[in-house]
Amino acid sequence: NAGVTQTPKFQVLKTGQSMTLQCAQDMNHNSMYWYRQDPGMGLRLIYYSASEGTTDKGEVPNGYNVSRLNKREFSLRLESAAPSQTSVYFCASSTPGRLWGVAFGSGTRLTVV
Amino acid sequence: RKEVEQDPGPFNVPEGATVAFNCTYSNSASQSFFWYRQDCRKEPKLLMSVYSSGNEDGRFTAQLNRASQYISLLIRDSKLSDSATYLCVSTDKLIFGTGTRLQVFP
């Protein structure tokens, strides 16, 4: 049981490049989330998907797009990376009632130069 | 104002001390919360949930004060291994606080 798996773990991009962060969960969770974490800012919600086929904006969606490919997978895409998107990105998933909390992936450290 | 706010700290306490953190929230309709622990930019891990009746797990006690709209985390008999950042999150929108850093020293 792998839980929440994110790839890649590290990435360096040049300004203007695009990339997709992949996330998959094997816990049969309905809801999935993408967060970014910056020093002093805590975890900020980028996008979330309450269930397969739906996505909604979080606190900081600008510059990102998401795809809920199926129940297991939720990807985050940066179309034109900017230095301000240098951050640690976490994917997470949860049960509908969230009674058992949110399970996180191990994170992707992204640097945009 | 952020929906969930925390004092960033750091809280520096000696081993064996009791320490408490608060987390304030702005949405009076929020029903429940979680406390998470995060080490050195690793992924956050669930510490405990907080509902109306509060929760206790060993040295850790979490409580919810609806009247004043805050939740608290009390750690008794602090261990060096408790050094981490503690995050609170409201379950309705999964908005996290910025975290409170705890450093326990020998």
mmCIF file of N, CA and C in Angstrom, chain A residues 10 23 32 41 60 73:
data_model
loop_
_atom_site.group_PDB
_atom_site.id
_atom_site.type_symbol
_atom_site.label_atom_id
_atom_site.label_comp_id
_atom_site.label_asym_id
_atom_site.label_seq_id
_atom_site.Cartn_x
_atom_site.Cartn_y
_atom_site.Cartn_z
ATOM 1 N N PHE A 10 12.271 15.937 -7.423
ATOM 2 C CA PHE A 10 13.011 17.188 -7.622
ATOM 3 C C PHE A 10 12.918 17.573 -9.098
ATOM 4 N N CYS A 23 0.509 12.741 -9.625
ATOM 5 C CA CYS A 23 0.127 12.272 -8.305
ATOM 6 C C CYS A 23 -0.849 11.121 -8.454
ATOM 7 N N MET A 32 -8.914 14.811 -3.879
ATOM 8 C CA MET A 32 -7.475 15.000 -4.038
ATOM 9 C C MET A 32 -7.151 16.480 -4.102
ATOM 10 N N MET A 41 4.911 30.865 4.683
ATOM 11 C CA MET A 41 3.561 30.947 4.100
ATOM 12 C C MET A 41 2.717 29.739 4.431
ATOM 13 N N VAL A 60 -4.583 29.751 -4.362
ATOM 14 C CA VAL A 60 -3.569 30.312 -5.264
ATOM 15 C C VAL A 60 -3.528 29.556 -6.591
ATOM 16 N N GLU A 73 -5.720 9.383 -10.007
ATOM 17 C CA GLU A 73 -4.666 10.300 -10.445
ATOM 18 C C GLU A 73 -5.142 11.744 -10.556
#
